[in-house]
């Protein structure tokens, strides 16, 4: 099981930036595609971005060109750089093993709240 600690959220004005961090424990991190997800009030959790073990990345359509996912395997950490934030980006952001999410066995951390004011 991967243990996850997300940080870096906060309140920011529209157009601003935030950098989220997620430190994962466990050897699974190194072999896993890692993803950032978000859940807004009253909505289902959605995939924001994923980075595969080889470095390839994929993004949700709403964040392409604004968000960048990266990983530091030496630190077991995955990052999400969020630029040009918009009010619709407001959500709790979570990271997780993408494979575990796809297979339905993921356990979620507490996430980090991102609030974008207009």
GROMACS .gro file of C-alpha atoms in nm:
model
  118
    1UNK     CA    1   0.000   0.000   0.000
    2UNK     CA    2   0.128   0.346  -0.090
    3UNK     CA    3   0.110   0.610   0.181
    4UNK     CA    4   0.064   0.959   0.050
    5UNK     CA    5   0.101   1.310   0.192
    6UNK     CA    6  -0.015   1.598  -0.025
    7UNK     CA    7   0.080   1.959   0.043
    8UNK     CA    8   0.106   2.299  -0.120
    9UNK     CA    9  -0.256   2.398  -0.157
   10UNK     CA   10  -0.397   2.733  -0.057
   11UNK     CA   11  -0.600   3.034  -0.159
   12UNK     CA   12  -0.491   3.216  -0.473
   13UNK     CA   13  -0.643   3.472  -0.706
   14UNK     CA   14  -0.739   3.381  -1.059
   15UNK     CA   15  -0.434   3.388  -1.281
   16UNK     CA   16  -0.204   3.288  -0.999
   17UNK     CA   17   0.009   2.980  -0.948
   18UNK     CA   18   0.058   2.706  -0.693
   19UNK     CA   19   0.289   2.408  -0.673
   20UNK     CA   20   0.157   2.093  -0.512
   21UNK     CA   21   0.377   1.820  -0.371
   22UNK     CA   22   0.300   1.460  -0.289
   23UNK     CA   23   0.542   1.243  -0.100
   24UNK     CA   24   0.477   0.873  -0.128
   25UNK     CA   25   0.620   0.593   0.079
   26UNK     CA   26   0.679   0.246  -0.042
   27UNK     CA   27   0.874   0.091  -0.322
   28UNK     CA   28   0.560   0.093  -0.533
   29UNK     CA   29   0.616   0.462  -0.615
   30UNK     CA   30   0.921   0.389  -0.827
   31UNK     CA   31   0.739   0.140  -1.047
   32UNK     CA   32   0.412   0.327  -1.065
   33UNK     CA   33   0.252   0.578  -1.287
   34UNK     CA   34   0.153   0.853  -1.046
   35UNK     CA   35  -0.144   1.077  -1.093
   36UNK     CA   36  -0.294   1.394  -0.955
   37UNK     CA   37  -0.670   1.397  -0.912
   38UNK     CA   38  -0.916   1.656  -0.790
   39UNK     CA   39  -1.263   1.660  -0.645
   40UNK     CA   40  -1.477   1.970  -0.638
   41UNK     CA   41  -1.781   1.994  -0.407
   42UNK     CA   42  -2.068   1.788  -0.540
   43UNK     CA   43  -1.862   1.640  -0.821
   44UNK     CA   44  -1.683   1.315  -0.881
   45UNK     CA   45  -1.309   1.285  -0.844
   46UNK     CA   46  -1.137   1.337  -1.180
   47UNK     CA   47  -0.793   1.275  -1.319
   48UNK     CA   48  -0.590   1.593  -1.366
   49UNK     CA   49  -0.254   1.461  -1.481
   50UNK     CA   50  -0.049   1.143  -1.481
   51UNK     CA   51   0.322   1.077  -1.515
   52UNK     CA   52   0.445   0.733  -1.606
   53UNK     CA   53   0.759   0.573  -1.469
   54UNK     CA   54   0.944   0.654  -1.792
   55UNK     CA   55   0.848   1.020  -1.773
   56UNK     CA   56   0.564   1.036  -2.026
   57UNK     CA   57   0.281   1.262  -1.916
   58UNK     CA   58  -0.090   1.298  -1.990
   59UNK     CA   59  -0.324   1.578  -1.889
   60UNK     CA   60  -0.693   1.638  -1.863
   61UNK     CA   61  -0.823   1.867  -2.135
   62UNK     CA   62  -0.912   2.144  -1.892
   63UNK     CA   63  -0.557   2.180  -1.760
   64UNK     CA   64  -0.347   2.122  -2.071
   65UNK     CA   65  -0.100   2.404  -2.121
   66UNK     CA   66  -0.149   2.533  -1.765
   67UNK     CA   67  -0.045   2.246  -1.537
   68UNK     CA   68   0.277   2.045  -1.537
   69UNK     CA   69   0.330   1.718  -1.355
   70UNK     CA   70   0.678   1.600  -1.263
   71UNK     CA   71   0.836   1.344  -1.034
   72UNK     CA   72   1.153   1.301  -0.832
   73UNK     CA   73   1.210   0.930  -0.793
   74UNK     CA   74   1.496   0.983  -0.550
   75UNK     CA   75   1.260   1.166  -0.316
   76UNK     CA   76   0.950   0.954  -0.388
   77UNK     CA   77   0.774   1.280  -0.469
   78UNK     CA   78   0.542   1.391  -0.744
   79UNK     CA   79   0.470   1.757  -0.814
   80UNK     CA   80   0.196   1.952  -0.985
   81UNK     CA   81   0.285   2.301  -1.103
   82UNK     CA   82  -0.039   2.490  -1.163
   83UNK     CA   83  -0.028   2.816  -1.356
   84UNK     CA   84  -0.302   3.051  -1.473
   85UNK     CA   85  -0.537   2.910  -1.215
   86UNK     CA   86  -0.908   2.963  -1.266
   87UNK     CA   87  -1.200   2.951  -1.021
   88UNK     CA   88  -1.310   2.620  -1.175
   89UNK     CA   89  -0.981   2.469  -1.058
   90UNK     CA   90  -1.106   2.497  -0.701
   91UNK     CA   91  -1.107   2.148  -0.551
   92UNK     CA   92  -0.932   1.915  -0.314
   93UNK     CA   93  -0.631   1.773  -0.494
   94UNK     CA   94  -0.506   1.421  -0.433
   95UNK     CA   95  -0.222   1.213  -0.567
   96UNK     CA   96  -0.215   0.838  -0.602
   97UNK     CA   97  -0.077   0.545  -0.791
   98UNK     CA   98  -0.257   0.562  -1.123
   99UNK     CA   99  -0.254   0.185  -1.155
  100UNK     CA  100  -0.416   0.142  -0.815
  101UNK     CA  101  -0.685   0.392  -0.905
  102UNK     CA  102  -0.760   0.213  -1.232
  103UNK     CA  103  -0.787  -0.124  -1.057
  104UNK     CA  104  -1.004   0.014  -0.779
  105UNK     CA  105  -0.769  -0.064  -0.492
  106UNK     CA  106  -0.644   0.287  -0.420
  107UNK     CA  107  -0.658   0.428  -0.068
  108UNK     CA  108  -0.671   0.806  -0.059
  109UNK     CA  109  -0.484   1.054   0.155
  110UNK     CA  110  -0.635   1.372   0.295
  111UNK     CA  111  -0.555   1.577  -0.012
  112UNK     CA  112  -0.477   1.947  -0.024
  113UNK     CA  113  -0.735   2.219  -0.076
  114UNK     CA  114  -0.691   2.460  -0.366
  115UNK     CA  115  -0.920   2.759  -0.374
  116UNK     CA  116  -0.909   3.008  -0.661
  117UNK     CA  117  -1.092   3.336  -0.613
  118UNK     CA  118  -1.223   3.537  -0.904
   0.00000   0.00000   0.00000
